Each structure stands twice: as structure tokens, then as C-alpha cells.
mmCIF file of C-alpha atoms in Angstrom:
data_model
loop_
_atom_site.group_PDB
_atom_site.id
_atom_site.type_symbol
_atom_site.label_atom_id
_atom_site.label_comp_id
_atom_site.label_asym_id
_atom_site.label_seq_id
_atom_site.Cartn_x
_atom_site.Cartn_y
_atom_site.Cartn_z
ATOM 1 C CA UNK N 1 -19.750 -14.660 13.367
ATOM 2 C CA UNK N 2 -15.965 -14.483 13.261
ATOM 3 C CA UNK N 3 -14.197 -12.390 16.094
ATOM 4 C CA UNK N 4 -13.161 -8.672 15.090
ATOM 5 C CA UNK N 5 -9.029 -10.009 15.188
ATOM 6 C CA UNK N 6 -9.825 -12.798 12.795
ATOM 7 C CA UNK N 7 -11.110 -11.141 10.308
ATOM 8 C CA UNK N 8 -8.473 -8.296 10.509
ATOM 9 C CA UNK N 9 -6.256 -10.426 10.082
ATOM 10 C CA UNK N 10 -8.432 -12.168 7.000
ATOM 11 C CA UNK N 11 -8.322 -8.780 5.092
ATOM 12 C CA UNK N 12 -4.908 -7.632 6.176
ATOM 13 C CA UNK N 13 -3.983 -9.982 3.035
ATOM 14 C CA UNK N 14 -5.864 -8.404 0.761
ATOM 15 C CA UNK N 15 -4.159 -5.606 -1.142
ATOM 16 C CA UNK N 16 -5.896 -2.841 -1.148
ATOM 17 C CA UNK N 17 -5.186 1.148 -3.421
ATOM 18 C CA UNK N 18 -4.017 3.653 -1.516
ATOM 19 C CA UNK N 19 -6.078 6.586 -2.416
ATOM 20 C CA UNK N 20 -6.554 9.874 -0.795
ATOM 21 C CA UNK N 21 -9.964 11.274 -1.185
ATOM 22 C CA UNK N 22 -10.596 15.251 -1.171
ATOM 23 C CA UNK N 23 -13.396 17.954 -0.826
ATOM 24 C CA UNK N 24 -13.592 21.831 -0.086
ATOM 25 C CA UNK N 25 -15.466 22.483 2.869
ATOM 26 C CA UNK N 26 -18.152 25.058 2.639
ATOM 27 C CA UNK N 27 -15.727 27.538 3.974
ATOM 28 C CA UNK N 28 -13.548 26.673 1.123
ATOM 29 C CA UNK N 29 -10.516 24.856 3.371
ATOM 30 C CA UNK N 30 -9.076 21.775 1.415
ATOM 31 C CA UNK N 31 -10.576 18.191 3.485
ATOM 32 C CA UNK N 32 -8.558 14.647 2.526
ATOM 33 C CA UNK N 33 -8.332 11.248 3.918
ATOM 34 C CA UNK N 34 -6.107 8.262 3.038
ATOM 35 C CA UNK N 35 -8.552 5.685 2.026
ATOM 36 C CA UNK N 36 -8.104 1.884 0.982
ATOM 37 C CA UNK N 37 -11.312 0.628 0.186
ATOM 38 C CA UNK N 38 -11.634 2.502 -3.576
ATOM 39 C CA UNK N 39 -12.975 0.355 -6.286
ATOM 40 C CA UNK N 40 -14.495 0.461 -9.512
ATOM 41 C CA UNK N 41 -18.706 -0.218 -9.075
ATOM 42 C CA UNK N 42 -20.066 0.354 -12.526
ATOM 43 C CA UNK N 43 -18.823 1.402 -16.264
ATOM 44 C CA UNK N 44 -22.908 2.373 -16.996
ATOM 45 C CA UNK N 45 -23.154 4.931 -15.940
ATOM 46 C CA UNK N 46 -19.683 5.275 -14.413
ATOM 47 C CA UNK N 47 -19.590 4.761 -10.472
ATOM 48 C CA UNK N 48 -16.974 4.390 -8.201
ATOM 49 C CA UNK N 49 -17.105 3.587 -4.288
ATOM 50 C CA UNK N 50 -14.522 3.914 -1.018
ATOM 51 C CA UNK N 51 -15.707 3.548 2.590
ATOM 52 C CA UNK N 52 -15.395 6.033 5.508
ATOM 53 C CA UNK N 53 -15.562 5.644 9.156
ATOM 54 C CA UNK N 54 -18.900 7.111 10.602
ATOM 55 C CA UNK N 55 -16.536 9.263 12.772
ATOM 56 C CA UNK N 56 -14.460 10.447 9.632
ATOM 57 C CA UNK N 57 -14.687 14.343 9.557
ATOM 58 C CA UNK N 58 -14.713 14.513 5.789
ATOM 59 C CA UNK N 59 -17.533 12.573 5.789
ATOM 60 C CA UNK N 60 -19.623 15.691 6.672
ATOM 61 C CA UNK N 61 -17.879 17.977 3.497
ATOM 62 C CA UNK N 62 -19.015 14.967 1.733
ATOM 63 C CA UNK N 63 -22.817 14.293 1.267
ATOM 64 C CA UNK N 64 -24.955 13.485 -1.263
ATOM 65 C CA UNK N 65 -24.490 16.444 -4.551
ATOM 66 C CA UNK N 66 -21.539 17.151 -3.020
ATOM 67 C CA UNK N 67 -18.279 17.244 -5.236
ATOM 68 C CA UNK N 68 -15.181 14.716 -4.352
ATOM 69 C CA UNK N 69 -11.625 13.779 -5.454
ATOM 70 C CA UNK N 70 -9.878 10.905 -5.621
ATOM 71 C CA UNK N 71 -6.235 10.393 -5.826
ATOM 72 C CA UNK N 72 -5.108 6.960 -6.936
ATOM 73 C CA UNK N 73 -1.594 7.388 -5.204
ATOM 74 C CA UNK N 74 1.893 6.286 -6.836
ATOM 75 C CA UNK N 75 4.479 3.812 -5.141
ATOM 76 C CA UNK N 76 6.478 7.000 -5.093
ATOM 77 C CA UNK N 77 4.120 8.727 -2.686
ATOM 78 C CA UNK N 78 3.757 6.653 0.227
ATOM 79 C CA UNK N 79 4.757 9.611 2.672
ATOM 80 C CA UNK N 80 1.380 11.287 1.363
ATOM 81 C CA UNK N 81 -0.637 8.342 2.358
ATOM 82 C CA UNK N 82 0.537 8.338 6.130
ATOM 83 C CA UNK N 83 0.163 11.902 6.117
ATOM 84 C CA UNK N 84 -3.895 12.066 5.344
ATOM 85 C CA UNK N 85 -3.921 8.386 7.545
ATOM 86 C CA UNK N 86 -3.577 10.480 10.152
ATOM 87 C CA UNK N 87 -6.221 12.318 12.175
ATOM 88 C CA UNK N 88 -5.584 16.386 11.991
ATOM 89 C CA UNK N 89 -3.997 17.458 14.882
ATOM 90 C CA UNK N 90 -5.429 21.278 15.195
ATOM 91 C CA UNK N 91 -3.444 21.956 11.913
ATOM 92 C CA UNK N 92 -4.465 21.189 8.435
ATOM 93 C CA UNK N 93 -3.252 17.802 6.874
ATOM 94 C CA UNK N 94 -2.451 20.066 3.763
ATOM 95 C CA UNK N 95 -0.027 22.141 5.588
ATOM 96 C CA UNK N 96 3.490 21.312 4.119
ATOM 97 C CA UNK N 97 1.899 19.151 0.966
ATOM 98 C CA UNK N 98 2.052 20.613 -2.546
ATOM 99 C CA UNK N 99 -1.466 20.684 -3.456
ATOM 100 C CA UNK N 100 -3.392 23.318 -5.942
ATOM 101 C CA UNK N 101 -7.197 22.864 -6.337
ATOM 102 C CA UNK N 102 -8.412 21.673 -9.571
ATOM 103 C CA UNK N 103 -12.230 21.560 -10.806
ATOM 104 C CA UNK N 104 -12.879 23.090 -7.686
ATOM 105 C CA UNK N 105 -10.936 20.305 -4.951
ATOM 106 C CA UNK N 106 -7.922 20.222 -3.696
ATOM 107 C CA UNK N 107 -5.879 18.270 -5.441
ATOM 108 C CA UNK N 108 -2.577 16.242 -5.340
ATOM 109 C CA UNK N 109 -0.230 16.292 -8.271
ATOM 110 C CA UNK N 110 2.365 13.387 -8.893
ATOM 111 C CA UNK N 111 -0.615 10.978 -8.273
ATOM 112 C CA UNK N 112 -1.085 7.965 -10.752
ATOM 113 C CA UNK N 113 -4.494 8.378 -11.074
ATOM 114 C CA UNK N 114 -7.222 11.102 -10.048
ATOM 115 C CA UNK N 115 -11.220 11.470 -10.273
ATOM 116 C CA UNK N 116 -14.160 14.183 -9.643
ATOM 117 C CA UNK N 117 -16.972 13.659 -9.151
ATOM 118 C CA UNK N 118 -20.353 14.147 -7.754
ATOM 119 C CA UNK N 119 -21.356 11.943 -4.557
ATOM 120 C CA UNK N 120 -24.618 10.203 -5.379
ATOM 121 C CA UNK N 121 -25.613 8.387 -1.814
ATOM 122 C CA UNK N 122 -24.795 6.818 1.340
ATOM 123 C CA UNK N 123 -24.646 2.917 1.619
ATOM 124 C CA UNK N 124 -25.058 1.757 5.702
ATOM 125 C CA UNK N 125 -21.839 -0.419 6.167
ATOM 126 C CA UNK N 126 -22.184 -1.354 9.670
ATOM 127 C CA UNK N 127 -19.500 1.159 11.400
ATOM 128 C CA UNK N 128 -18.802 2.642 8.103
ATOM 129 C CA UNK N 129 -20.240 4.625 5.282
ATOM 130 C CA UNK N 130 -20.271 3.477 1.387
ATOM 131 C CA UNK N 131 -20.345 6.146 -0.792
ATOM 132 C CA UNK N 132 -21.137 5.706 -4.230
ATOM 133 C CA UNK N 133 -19.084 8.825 -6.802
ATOM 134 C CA UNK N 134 -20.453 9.162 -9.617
ATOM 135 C CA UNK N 135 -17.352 9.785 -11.944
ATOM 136 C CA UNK N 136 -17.159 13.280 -14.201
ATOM 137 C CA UNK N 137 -13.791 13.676 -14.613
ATOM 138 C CA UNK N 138 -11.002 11.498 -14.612
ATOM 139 C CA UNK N 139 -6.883 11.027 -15.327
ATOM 140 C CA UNK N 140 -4.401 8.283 -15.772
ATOM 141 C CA UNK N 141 -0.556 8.494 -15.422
ATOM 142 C CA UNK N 142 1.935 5.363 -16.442
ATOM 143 C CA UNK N 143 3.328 5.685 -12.695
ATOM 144 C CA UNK N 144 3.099 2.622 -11.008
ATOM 145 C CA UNK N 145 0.335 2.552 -8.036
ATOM 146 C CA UNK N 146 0.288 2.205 -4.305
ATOM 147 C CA UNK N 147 -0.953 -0.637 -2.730
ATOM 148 C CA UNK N 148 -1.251 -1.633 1.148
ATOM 149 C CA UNK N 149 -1.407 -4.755 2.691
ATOM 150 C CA UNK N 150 -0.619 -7.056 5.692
ATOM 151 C CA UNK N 151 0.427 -3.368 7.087
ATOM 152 C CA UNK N 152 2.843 -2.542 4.536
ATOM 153 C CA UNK N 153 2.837 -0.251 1.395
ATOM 154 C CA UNK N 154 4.031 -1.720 -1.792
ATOM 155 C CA UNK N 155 3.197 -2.208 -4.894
ATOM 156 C CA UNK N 156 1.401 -4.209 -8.220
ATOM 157 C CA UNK N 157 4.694 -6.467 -10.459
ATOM 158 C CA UNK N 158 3.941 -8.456 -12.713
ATOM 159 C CA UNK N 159 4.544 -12.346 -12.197
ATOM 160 C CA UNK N 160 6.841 -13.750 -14.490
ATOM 161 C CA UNK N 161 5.854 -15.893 -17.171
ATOM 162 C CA UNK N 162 6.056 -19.791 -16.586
ATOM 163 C CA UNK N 163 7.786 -21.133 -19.973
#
């Protein structure tokens, strides 16, 4: 096996969304977490999946049944992605964002993208958890998205054409 730094540095170079994933807690408090591991999984039936640390506390508002939202965040919005990055400090992440819940999560307007929907199981992935959405509801913006690699936001331009 490769050594832990190695392969940091390996997917450091991969760009990665930037998406911040919601859930109401059972005492109806808004939950979220910047997360870079979203991705697509299935069109039939629709899945999606993102990764969370097994010490993650939104990963106990979200088990399997549960409901979850995903914000695909814009390149304009890269102050809300270090803002969930970061582990609650007694406070609420929430406290100061412009949020409003929406099919029953908190939710972030202004993102590019955004999806409910129901988590359908856990996936072991060695000192994280997969979870595997199944999608119910879902929205698309033109804004462009943000992406985040070798440590730095950014995000997706088109290449220019070779004539």
C-alpha cells in the first residue's frame, strides 16, 4: 500500500464539487456539512452518493429513511463552503447564513444545483461512510459550479478549441 501523504497528495489533483449536504435533526435544528466527494451513481432508479467521516455529526441526523439535501455550490459561494468545512464551535454553522427550509431541510438559496432525497444505506469506506441518496427532488441553475482541488476553490472553463 501507498503511504497516507502519497495518496493525499494523488487526489489533491483531482477536482472535486463543493457541495454542502443538509438534514433537520429530530429536534428540528438545521445539520450541514461541506462535502467533496458528491457524484452521480445511477440514472435507474436515480442515486446519488457523497462520503462522510465516521466522526461527522450529521452522520447521525442522517441514516437510512432519513431525508437529505444537497447543495451543488456556485463559484460565487465559496465563503459558504468554508463555513460548513468547519466543525461547529458550540454555535450553529447556520447562524449568520441565509437559509429557509424547503421540502422539509434546510436549505441554501443562490446554490447552482440542489437535491432531496431519501437516504437508502450505508456503504463501509474504511474511515468513512458512503451513503447512497436516492434522488426525489431536484434543481438546476445556469450559475457556474464550485470546484476544489490541490487546496484551492475554483472552478469548471471550458478549454478552448484547437483550430
Amino acid at each position: 500500500m501507498i503511504d497516507r501523504d502519497t495518496f493525499v497528495k494523488l487526489m489533491s489533483g483531482v477536482c472535486a464539487p463543493v457541495t454542502v449536504i443538509t438534514a433537520t435533526g429530530a429536534d428540528g435544528r438545521p445539520h450541514g456539512s461541506t462535502v467533496s466527494s458528491f457524484a452521480s451513481l445511477s440514472l435507474d432508479p436515480p442515486l446519488v452518493s457523497f462520503a462522510l467521516d465516521r466522526a461527522s455529526g450529521l452522520l447521525t441526523h442522517l441514516q437510512p429513511g432519513d431525508r437529505v439535501g444537497v447543495h451543488i455550490l456556485g463559484a460565487h459561494q465559496r465563503e459558504l463552503a468554508s463555513t460548513f468545512a468547519r466543525r461547529s464551535q458550540g454555535g450553529s454553522k447556520f447562524d449568520g447564513v441565509a437559509w429557509t427550509f424547503r421540502a422539509g431541510l434546510p436549505h441554501l438559496p443562490e446554490s447552482a444545483g440542489w437535491t432531496a432525497g431519501l437516504v437508502e444505506r450505508h456503504v463501509d469506506g474504511g474511515d468513512h461512510i458512503l451513503l447512497v441518496v436516492c434522488v426525489e427532488e431536484a434543481e438546476t441553475t445556469p450559475a457556474p459550479p464550485l470546484t476544489y482541488a490541490r487546496r484551492v476553490f475554483g472552478t469548471h472553463t471550458p478549454l478552448a478549441v484547437a483550430s
